[in-house]
mmCIF file of C-alpha atoms and ligand atoms in Angstrom:
data_model
loop_
_atom_site.group_PDB
_atom_site.id
_atom_site.type_symbol
_atom_site.label_atom_id
_atom_site.label_comp_id
_atom_site.label_asym_id
_atom_site.label_seq_id
_atom_site.Cartn_x
_atom_site.Cartn_y
_atom_site.Cartn_z
ATOM 1 C CA MET B 1 -0.039 -0.091 0.077
ATOM 2 C CA VAL B 2 1.427 3.358 -0.903
ATOM 3 C CA VAL B 3 0.788 6.618 0.999
ATOM 4 C CA LEU B 4 2.107 9.773 -0.405
ATOM 5 C CA VAL B 5 2.666 12.568 1.986
ATOM 6 C CA THR B 6 2.859 16.047 0.496
ATOM 7 C CA GLY B 7 4.759 18.920 2.394
ATOM 8 C CA ALA B 8 7.033 16.255 3.679
ATOM 9 C CA ASN B 9 9.509 18.658 5.222
ATOM 10 C CA GLY B 10 7.067 20.629 7.299
ATOM 11 C CA GLN B 11 6.694 19.882 10.555
ATOM 12 C CA LEU B 12 3.800 17.045 10.367
ATOM 13 C CA GLY B 13 5.477 15.654 7.390
ATOM 14 C CA GLN B 14 8.831 15.349 9.516
ATOM 15 C CA ALA B 15 6.287 13.490 12.079
ATOM 16 C CA ILE B 16 5.204 11.210 9.882
ATOM 17 C CA GLN B 17 8.643 10.237 8.758
ATOM 18 C CA SER B 18 9.455 10.090 12.218
ATOM 19 C CA ILE B 19 7.095 6.869 12.588
ATOM 20 C CA ALA B 20 7.142 5.619 9.178
ATOM 21 C CA ASP B 21 9.692 2.547 10.105
ATOM 22 C CA ASN B 22 7.131 1.399 12.513
ATOM 23 C CA TYR B 23 4.766 0.650 9.513
ATOM 24 C CA PRO B 24 6.620 -1.891 7.306
ATOM 25 C CA SER B 25 3.246 -2.525 5.397
ATOM 26 C CA ILE B 26 3.162 0.724 4.265
ATOM 27 C CA ASP B 27 5.110 2.070 1.350
ATOM 28 C CA PHE B 28 5.252 5.732 2.286
ATOM 29 C CA VAL B 29 6.218 8.320 -0.443
ATOM 30 C CA PHE B 30 7.341 11.648 1.202
ATOM 31 C CA CYS B 31 7.293 14.604 -1.248
ATOM 32 C CA SER B 32 8.713 17.932 -0.294
ATOM 33 C CA SER B 33 7.687 21.116 -2.001
ATOM 34 C CA SER B 34 10.369 20.916 -4.518
ATOM 35 C CA GLU B 35 9.374 17.691 -5.914
ATOM 36 C CA LEU B 36 5.570 18.153 -5.317
ATOM 37 C CA ASN B 37 4.190 21.420 -5.667
ATOM 38 C CA ILE B 38 0.599 21.336 -5.080
ATOM 39 C CA THR B 39 -0.409 24.507 -6.684
ATOM 40 C CA ASP B 40 1.052 23.272 -10.156
ATOM 41 C CA LEU B 41 -1.701 20.789 -11.395
ATOM 42 C CA THR B 42 0.867 19.160 -13.888
ATOM 43 C CA ASN B 43 3.195 18.475 -11.190
ATOM 44 C CA CYS B 44 0.753 16.691 -9.207
ATOM 45 C CA GLU B 45 -0.343 14.754 -12.034
ATOM 46 C CA THR B 46 3.169 13.568 -12.759
ATOM 47 C CA VAL B 47 3.907 12.510 -9.372
ATOM 48 C CA PHE B 48 0.529 10.892 -8.694
ATOM 49 C CA GLU B 49 1.371 9.115 -12.349
ATOM 50 C CA LYS B 50 4.783 7.848 -10.917
ATOM 51 C CA TYR B 51 3.912 6.754 -7.373
ATOM 52 C CA LYS B 52 0.310 5.585 -8.030
ATOM 53 C CA PRO B 53 -0.422 6.154 -4.277
ATOM 54 C CA ASN B 54 -3.665 4.410 -2.520
ATOM 55 C CA PHE B 55 -3.632 7.312 0.013
ATOM 56 C CA CYS B 56 -2.427 10.759 0.156
ATOM 57 C CA ILE B 57 -2.131 12.917 3.321
ATOM 58 C CA ASN B 58 -2.114 16.522 2.297
ATOM 59 C CA ALA B 59 0.237 18.002 4.804
ATOM 60 C CA ALA B 60 1.266 21.076 2.342
ATOM 61 C CA ALA B 61 0.140 24.209 3.288
ATOM 62 C CA TYR B 62 0.698 27.991 3.875
ATOM 63 C CA THR B 63 0.874 28.283 7.658
ATOM 64 C CA ALA B 64 2.215 31.994 8.278
ATOM 65 C CA VAL B 65 -1.005 32.816 10.162
ATOM 66 C CA ASP B 66 0.377 36.624 10.401
ATOM 67 C CA LYS B 67 1.891 36.902 6.973
ATOM 68 C CA ALA B 68 -1.282 35.718 5.369
ATOM 69 C CA GLU B 69 -3.138 38.802 5.967
ATOM 70 C CA SER B 70 -0.515 40.793 3.425
ATOM 71 C CA GLU B 71 -0.006 37.920 0.924
ATOM 72 C CA PRO B 72 -3.734 36.094 0.660
ATOM 73 C CA GLU B 73 -3.076 35.437 -3.044
ATOM 74 C CA LYS B 74 -0.242 33.114 -1.901
ATOM 75 C CA ALA B 75 -2.191 31.657 1.038
ATOM 76 C CA PHE B 76 -5.292 30.933 -1.319
ATOM 77 C CA ALA B 77 -3.108 29.553 -3.983
ATOM 78 C CA ILE B 78 -1.371 27.276 -1.556
ATOM 79 C CA ASN B 79 -4.303 26.252 0.711
ATOM 80 C CA VAL B 80 -7.213 26.502 -1.726
ATOM 81 C CA THR B 81 -5.938 26.130 -5.293
ATOM 82 C CA GLY B 82 -3.564 23.436 -3.975
ATOM 83 C CA ALA B 83 -6.098 21.505 -1.960
ATOM 84 C CA GLN B 84 -8.395 21.517 -4.878
ATOM 85 C CA ASN B 85 -5.475 20.308 -7.219
ATOM 86 C CA ILE B 86 -4.853 17.483 -4.917
ATOM 87 C CA ALA B 87 -8.269 16.373 -4.887
ATOM 88 C CA GLU B 88 -8.471 16.330 -8.752
ATOM 89 C CA VAL B 89 -5.516 13.978 -8.835
ATOM 90 C CA CYS B 90 -6.652 11.882 -6.134
ATOM 91 C CA LYS B 91 -10.252 11.331 -7.807
ATOM 92 C CA LYS B 92 -8.244 10.632 -11.261
ATOM 93 C CA HIS B 93 -6.221 7.855 -9.318
ATOM 94 C CA ASP B 94 -9.080 6.983 -6.908
ATOM 95 C CA THR B 95 -6.561 7.855 -4.044
ATOM 96 C CA ILE B 96 -8.170 8.299 -0.344
ATOM 97 C CA LEU B 97 -7.216 11.816 0.666
ATOM 98 C CA LEU B 98 -6.469 12.895 4.112
ATOM 99 C CA HIS B 99 -6.332 16.580 4.140
ATOM 100 C CA ILE B 100 -5.247 18.591 7.085
ATOM 101 C CA SER B 101 -6.968 21.626 8.328
ATOM 102 C CA THR B 102 -7.228 23.786 11.301
ATOM 103 C CA ASP B 103 -9.202 25.292 14.530
ATOM 104 C CA PHE B 104 -8.697 28.734 12.725
ATOM 105 C CA VAL B 105 -11.562 27.832 10.625
ATOM 106 C CA PHE B 106 -13.654 28.987 13.728
ATOM 107 C CA ASP B 107 -13.845 31.903 15.925
ATOM 108 C CA ALA B 108 -15.638 31.439 19.021
ATOM 109 C CA LYS B 109 -15.104 33.000 22.270
ATOM 110 C CA PHE B 110 -16.396 32.763 26.017
ATOM 111 C CA VAL B 111 -19.264 35.004 27.162
ATOM 112 C CA ASP B 112 -20.417 34.949 30.791
ATOM 113 C CA GLY B 113 -18.908 31.691 31.253
ATOM 114 C CA ILE B 114 -20.592 30.140 28.130
ATOM 115 C CA ALA B 115 -18.586 29.090 24.851
ATOM 116 C CA TYR B 116 -19.965 30.780 21.742
ATOM 117 C CA TYR B 117 -19.004 30.398 18.052
ATOM 118 C CA ASP B 118 -19.156 32.817 15.515
ATOM 119 C CA ARG B 119 -18.699 36.298 17.100
ATOM 120 C CA GLU B 120 -21.735 37.980 15.317
ATOM 121 C CA LEU B 121 -24.593 35.370 15.433
ATOM 122 C CA ARG B 122 -23.369 33.954 18.989
ATOM 123 C CA LEU B 123 -24.791 30.677 18.718
ATOM 124 C CA PRO B 124 -23.686 28.659 21.728
ATOM 125 C CA LEU B 125 -21.445 25.558 21.030
ATOM 126 C CA LYS B 126 -23.599 22.007 20.213
ATOM 127 C CA SER B 127 -20.856 20.343 22.492
ATOM 128 C CA GLU B 128 -19.529 21.133 26.121
ATOM 129 C CA LYS B 129 -16.310 19.519 24.888
ATOM 130 C CA GLY B 130 -15.610 21.903 22.452
ATOM 131 C CA LEU B 131 -16.431 22.693 18.591
ATOM 132 C CA THR B 132 -17.863 19.693 16.633
ATOM 133 C CA GLU B 133 -17.622 19.001 13.021
ATOM 134 C CA THR B 134 -20.815 20.409 12.303
ATOM 135 C CA ASP B 135 -20.520 23.607 13.947
ATOM 136 C CA VAL B 136 -20.355 26.369 11.582
ATOM 137 C CA PRO B 137 -17.042 27.749 10.606
ATOM 138 C CA PHE B 138 -16.462 31.310 10.853
ATOM 139 C CA PRO B 139 -12.895 32.036 10.245
ATOM 140 C CA ALA B 140 -11.459 35.257 12.041
ATOM 141 C CA GLY B 141 -8.510 35.904 9.530
ATOM 142 C CA ILE B 142 -7.153 35.092 5.750
ATOM 143 C CA TYR B 143 -5.435 31.759 6.758
ATOM 144 C CA GLY B 144 -8.559 30.242 8.519
ATOM 145 C CA LEU B 145 -10.617 31.502 5.482
ATOM 146 C CA THR B 146 -8.213 29.794 2.689
ATOM 147 C CA LYS B 147 -8.119 26.848 4.959
ATOM 148 C CA LEU B 148 -11.918 26.906 4.902
ATOM 149 C CA GLN B 149 -11.997 27.571 1.422
ATOM 150 C CA GLY B 150 -9.734 24.561 0.647
ATOM 151 C CA GLU B 151 -11.819 22.275 2.728
ATOM 152 C CA GLN B 152 -14.917 23.414 0.488
ATOM 153 C CA ALA B 153 -12.990 23.012 -2.414
ATOM 154 C CA ILE B 154 -12.178 19.315 -1.510
ATOM 155 C CA GLN B 155 -15.736 18.745 -0.631
ATOM 156 C CA ALA B 156 -16.919 20.084 -4.143
ATOM 157 C CA THR B 157 -14.242 17.966 -5.912
ATOM 158 C CA TYR B 158 -14.228 14.461 -4.627
ATOM 159 C CA ALA B 159 -16.198 12.318 -2.075
ATOM 160 C CA LYS B 160 -13.277 9.946 -0.888
ATOM 161 C CA HIS B 161 -11.842 12.383 1.515
ATOM 162 C CA PHE B 162 -11.089 12.893 5.206
ATOM 163 C CA ILE B 163 -10.608 16.495 6.426
ATOM 164 C CA ILE B 164 -8.835 16.504 9.897
ATOM 165 C CA ARG B 165 -8.880 19.789 11.828
ATOM 166 C CA THR B 166 -6.343 19.882 14.349
ATOM 167 C CA SER B 167 -4.944 22.893 16.878
ATOM 168 C CA TRP B 168 -1.797 24.141 17.976
ATOM 169 C CA VAL B 169 0.485 21.870 16.492
ATOM 170 C CA TYR B 170 4.151 21.292 18.355
ATOM 171 C CA SER B 171 6.967 18.911 18.025
ATOM 172 C CA GLN B 172 10.485 18.568 17.893
ATOM 173 C CA PHE B 173 10.480 19.708 14.151
ATOM 174 C CA ALA B 174 10.210 22.618 12.094
ATOM 175 C CA ASN B 175 8.716 25.886 13.552
ATOM 176 C CA ASN B 176 6.254 25.576 16.507
ATOM 177 C CA PHE B 177 5.246 27.331 19.663
ATOM 178 C CA MET B 178 7.178 24.978 22.039
ATOM 179 C CA LYS B 179 10.376 25.519 19.865
ATOM 180 C CA THR B 180 9.959 29.338 20.084
ATOM 181 C CA MET B 181 9.362 29.141 24.029
ATOM 182 C CA LEU B 182 12.438 27.309 24.270
ATOM 183 C CA ARG B 183 14.386 29.680 22.189
ATOM 184 C CA LEU B 184 12.951 32.910 24.054
ATOM 185 C CA ALA B 185 13.871 31.328 27.231
ATOM 186 C CA SER B 186 17.402 30.867 26.360
ATOM 187 C CA GLU B 187 17.623 34.613 25.305
ATOM 188 C CA ARG B 188 15.500 36.565 28.058
ATOM 189 C CA ASP B 189 14.909 36.346 31.706
ATOM 190 C CA SER B 190 10.908 37.485 31.250
ATOM 191 C CA LEU B 191 8.329 36.668 28.932
ATOM 192 C CA SER B 192 4.814 37.611 28.311
ATOM 193 C CA VAL B 193 2.327 35.194 26.837
ATOM 194 C CA VAL B 194 -1.438 35.491 26.036
ATOM 195 C CA SER B 195 -3.776 33.896 28.410
ATOM 196 C CA ASP B 196 -7.028 34.462 27.045
ATOM 197 C CA GLN B 197 -6.883 32.491 23.979
ATOM 198 C CA ILE B 198 -8.000 28.927 25.020
ATOM 199 C CA GLY B 199 -7.365 25.757 22.733
ATOM 200 C CA THR B 200 -5.713 22.364 22.924
ATOM 201 C CA PRO B 201 -1.961 21.476 21.906
ATOM 202 C CA THR B 202 -1.210 18.743 19.281
ATOM 203 C CA ASN B 203 1.830 16.873 19.410
ATOM 204 C CA ALA B 204 2.554 16.269 15.888
ATOM 205 C CA VAL B 205 3.527 12.727 16.261
ATOM 206 C CA ASP B 206 0.177 11.929 18.078
ATOM 207 C CA LEU B 207 -1.640 13.450 14.826
ATOM 208 C CA ALA B 208 0.573 11.338 12.592
ATOM 209 C CA GLU B 209 0.024 8.195 14.651
ATOM 210 C CA ALA B 210 -3.925 8.977 14.233
ATOM 211 C CA LEU B 211 -3.647 9.426 10.533
ATOM 212 C CA VAL B 212 -1.803 5.961 10.252
ATOM 213 C CA LYS B 213 -4.670 4.658 12.402
ATOM 214 C CA MET B 214 -7.407 6.040 10.085
ATOM 215 C CA ILE B 215 -5.513 4.450 6.776
ATOM 216 C CA LYS B 216 -5.119 1.034 8.354
ATOM 217 C CA PHE B 217 -8.832 1.199 9.148
ATOM 218 C CA CYS B 218 -9.499 1.936 5.604
ATOM 219 C CA GLN B 219 -7.537 -1.253 4.540
ATOM 220 C CA THR B 220 -9.937 -3.513 6.878
ATOM 221 C CA GLU B 221 -13.215 -1.834 6.910
ATOM 222 C CA PRO B 222 -15.743 -0.730 4.212
ATOM 223 C CA VAL B 223 -15.183 2.815 3.932
ATOM 224 C CA GLU B 224 -18.568 4.722 4.572
ATOM 225 C CA VAL B 225 -17.037 7.173 6.801
ATOM 226 C CA PHE B 226 -15.595 10.233 4.980
ATOM 227 C CA GLY B 227 -15.919 13.473 5.964
ATOM 228 C CA ILE B 228 -14.585 16.188 8.647
ATOM 229 C CA TYR B 229 -12.702 14.795 11.970
ATOM 230 C CA ASN B 230 -11.420 16.947 14.976
ATOM 231 C CA PHE B 231 -8.106 15.788 16.334
ATOM 232 C CA SER B 232 -5.847 17.182 19.084
ATOM 233 C CA ASN B 233 -4.710 16.092 22.295
ATOM 234 C CA GLU B 234 -7.409 15.874 25.143
ATOM 235 C CA GLY B 235 -7.994 18.966 27.720
ATOM 236 C CA GLN B 236 -7.647 22.533 27.258
ATOM 237 C CA CYS B 237 -5.412 25.561 28.162
ATOM 238 C CA SER B 238 -4.291 29.225 27.249
ATOM 239 C CA TRP B 239 -1.048 29.693 25.584
ATOM 240 C CA TYR B 240 0.299 31.051 28.604
ATOM 241 C CA ASP B 241 -0.752 27.759 30.453
ATOM 242 C CA PHE B 242 1.198 26.081 27.355
ATOM 243 C CA ALA B 243 4.214 27.978 27.951
ATOM 244 C CA LYS B 244 4.225 27.438 31.699
ATOM 245 C CA GLU B 245 3.869 23.797 31.025
ATOM 246 C CA ILE B 246 6.553 23.240 28.493
ATOM 247 C CA PHE B 247 9.118 25.685 30.986
ATOM 248 C CA ASN B 248 8.171 23.384 34.006
ATOM 249 C CA GLN B 249 8.798 20.059 32.416
ATOM 250 C CA ASN B 250 12.256 21.326 31.103
ATOM 251 C CA ASN B 251 13.312 22.746 34.445
ATOM 252 C CA ILE B 252 13.420 26.333 33.131
ATOM 253 C CA SER B 253 13.142 29.491 35.499
ATOM 254 C CA ILE B 254 11.911 32.350 34.080
ATOM 255 C CA ASN B 255 9.509 35.376 34.939
ATOM 256 C CA LEU B 256 6.582 34.406 32.757
ATOM 257 C CA GLN B 257 3.588 37.007 32.753
ATOM 258 C CA ALA B 258 -0.291 36.308 31.860
ATOM 259 C CA ILE B 259 -1.043 38.993 29.441
ATOM 260 C CA PRO B 260 -4.581 39.793 27.451
ATOM 261 C CA THR B 261 -4.759 39.683 23.442
ATOM 262 C CA SER B 262 -5.106 43.235 23.579
ATOM 263 C CA ALA B 263 -1.567 43.832 25.166
ATOM 264 C CA TYR B 264 -0.150 41.639 22.137
ATOM 265 C CA PRO B 265 -1.414 43.010 18.845
ATOM 266 C CA THR B 266 -0.976 40.665 15.833
ATOM 267 C CA PRO B 267 -1.732 41.364 12.031
ATOM 268 C CA ALA B 268 -4.285 38.312 12.161
ATOM 269 C CA LYS B 269 -6.937 37.738 14.751
ATOM 270 C CA ARG B 270 -6.996 34.584 16.474
ATOM 271 C CA PRO B 271 -9.915 32.385 18.016
ATOM 272 C CA ALA B 272 -10.601 33.230 21.679
ATOM 273 C CA TYR B 273 -11.685 29.681 22.125
ATOM 274 C CA SER B 274 -10.724 26.771 19.761
ATOM 275 C CA VAL B 275 -10.893 23.549 21.658
ATOM 276 C CA LEU B 276 -11.979 20.803 19.232
ATOM 277 C CA ASP B 277 -14.385 17.725 20.459
ATOM 278 C CA LYS B 278 -12.721 14.534 19.362
ATOM 279 C CA THR B 279 -15.720 12.449 20.053
ATOM 280 C CA LYS B 280 -16.399 11.604 16.565
ATOM 281 C CA ILE B 281 -12.585 10.549 15.613
ATOM 282 C CA LYS B 282 -12.681 8.329 18.955
ATOM 283 C CA GLU B 283 -15.816 6.585 18.163
ATOM 284 C CA VAL B 284 -15.271 5.805 14.417
ATOM 285 C CA PHE B 285 -11.587 4.956 14.487
ATOM 286 C CA GLY B 286 -11.069 3.901 17.850
ATOM 287 C CA VAL B 287 -8.358 6.703 18.244
ATOM 288 C CA GLN B 288 -6.998 7.041 21.749
ATOM 289 C CA ILE B 289 -5.852 10.512 22.587
ATOM 290 C CA ASN B 290 -3.340 11.413 25.351
ATOM 291 C CA ASP B 291 -3.939 14.234 27.332
ATOM 292 C CA TRP B 292 -2.015 17.354 26.044
ATOM 293 C CA LYS B 293 0.547 17.698 29.323
ATOM 294 C CA GLU B 294 1.343 13.752 29.326
ATOM 295 C CA SER B 295 1.957 13.868 25.171
ATOM 296 C CA LEU B 296 4.509 17.054 25.853
ATOM 297 C CA LYS B 297 6.523 14.891 28.258
ATOM 298 C CA THR B 298 7.119 12.432 25.325
ATOM 299 C CA VAL B 299 8.611 15.074 22.864
ATOM 300 C CA LYS B 300 12.353 14.503 21.991
ATOM 301 C CA ARG B 301 14.349 17.691 22.470
HETATM 302 N N1 LIG L 401 1.104 24.135 13.135
HETATM 303 C C1 LIG L 401 0.032 24.434 13.748
HETATM 304 O O1 LIG L 401 -0.139 24.801 14.634
HETATM 305 C C2 LIG L 401 -1.267 23.884 12.969
HETATM 306 C C3 LIG L 401 -2.371 24.032 13.595
HETATM 307 C C4 LIG L 401 -3.400 23.821 13.000
HETATM 308 C C5 LIG L 401 -3.631 23.359 11.749
HETATM 309 N N2 LIG L 401 -2.367 23.222 10.887
HETATM 310 C C6 LIG L 401 -2.391 22.377 9.608
HETATM 311 O O2 LIG L 401 -1.351 21.392 9.742
HETATM 312 C C7 LIG L 401 -0.830 21.043 8.603
HETATM 313 C C8 LIG L 401 0.650 20.784 8.756
HETATM 314 O O3 LIG L 401 1.118 21.813 9.041
HETATM 315 P P1 LIG L 401 2.597 22.038 9.693
HETATM 316 O O4 LIG L 401 2.591 22.455 11.256
HETATM 317 O O5 LIG L 401 3.261 20.675 9.097
HETATM 318 O O6 LIG L 401 3.025 23.386 8.695
HETATM 319 P P2 LIG L 401 4.340 23.525 8.135
HETATM 320 O O7 LIG L 401 5.451 23.012 8.981
HETATM 321 O O8 LIG L 401 4.503 25.277 7.689
HETATM 322 O O9 LIG L 401 4.742 22.885 6.893
HETATM 323 C C9 LIG L 401 3.895 23.009 5.790
HETATM 324 C C10 LIG L 401 4.774 22.463 4.366
HETATM 325 O O10 LIG L 401 4.094 22.629 3.291
HETATM 326 C C11 LIG L 401 4.996 23.106 2.460
HETATM 327 N N3 LIG L 401 4.329 23.870 1.237
HETATM 328 C C12 LIG L 401 4.179 25.007 1.182
HETATM 329 N N4 LIG L 401 3.817 25.301 -0.221
HETATM 330 C C13 LIG L 401 3.671 24.360 -0.796
HETATM 331 C C14 LIG L 401 3.231 24.115 -2.184
HETATM 332 N N5 LIG L 401 2.991 25.016 -3.009
HETATM 333 N N6 LIG L 401 3.506 22.533 -2.607
HETATM 334 C C15 LIG L 401 3.884 21.715 -1.643
HETATM 335 N N7 LIG L 401 4.374 21.885 -0.436
HETATM 336 C C16 LIG L 401 4.329 23.122 0.125
HETATM 337 C C17 LIG L 401 6.300 23.472 2.915
HETATM 338 O O11 LIG L 401 7.382 23.397 2.063
HETATM 339 P P3 LIG L 401 8.545 24.509 2.441
HETATM 340 O O12 LIG L 401 8.805 24.587 3.400
HETATM 341 O O13 LIG L 401 9.317 24.219 1.103
HETATM 342 O O14 LIG L 401 7.754 25.801 1.548
HETATM 343 C C18 LIG L 401 6.181 22.943 4.568
HETATM 344 O O15 LIG L 401 7.020 21.782 4.175
HETATM 345 C C19 LIG L 401 -1.188 22.457 7.570
HETATM 346 O O16 LIG L 401 -2.417 21.937 6.939
HETATM 347 C C20 LIG L 401 -1.622 23.372 8.779
HETATM 348 O O17 LIG L 401 -2.605 24.169 8.229
HETATM 349 C C21 LIG L 401 -1.244 23.421 11.628
#
């Protein structure tokens, strides 16, 4: 069985590479952006013709959340046109697509202790465990908007897809919040981190394992379960809590200040609340999910 991974040199791509040897029955093909540029349909067709994958994990994306506000065309080309191209070649080759999306398709917040999504409509969440796959997306910025439009392009193009929404991804690989915190702690004595954005960290290796579990499920069961799935670790925290735990687990002593989002303006607005309800992925695929603090302990540094 051939599983082709796009964006192979990114954080998730590297996390999948790190577990690939544990699955000798899967023939992984890892394509970096130089071998497979997903914005180029002809390039996509050539690569799919060469490897004829049974599954494709689309881990390629434009992920610069703030920069997307000033270069929306580039974000659109990769996150929308790129996703559509991959869906089209998957359709042509009967390849099952696992496409990675984001909690940033939502813009939810807490009001009087109740979590609401969609700032304007103020609809209450369907689940106390967080945003579900059927809650209505309402992105706050260009990155989230292009990721949502990428989801919609796939849905309109090809039925045999899984869209996996994840959040706050970190690992030993590439650039991420954990590595930024560790670097800043080595340069400074004090640090301020926002405490009013609530979500859940996701260990990229846990996400990689969940994707492989979904693929293995599809090999053995009749596949009638295509659609959107949430995946993050369990629990919830603020970015401040996440930073505090990173420093605790690494025995780093630093003056850490909790600040409101208003004190740390960024070009892109972030969701105030983006905890994902994982009930569906656990029930359908039997995926077991670690608590975020426990999973953080497993990261190699
Ligand atoms: N990181 C997070 O916190 C987070 C949270 C929620 C969801 N996600 C989603 O998770 C997925 C994986 O994210 P990540 O953290 O692994 O991101 P990442 O580290 O930024 O990796 C993205 C990869 O995509 C590649 N890429 C960019 N443009 C491409 C193109 N035109 N064709 C092919 N490849 C291209 C990049 O290659 P180059 O470096 O060569 O350009 C890079 O290797 C993305 O869909 C992202 O939206 C991430």
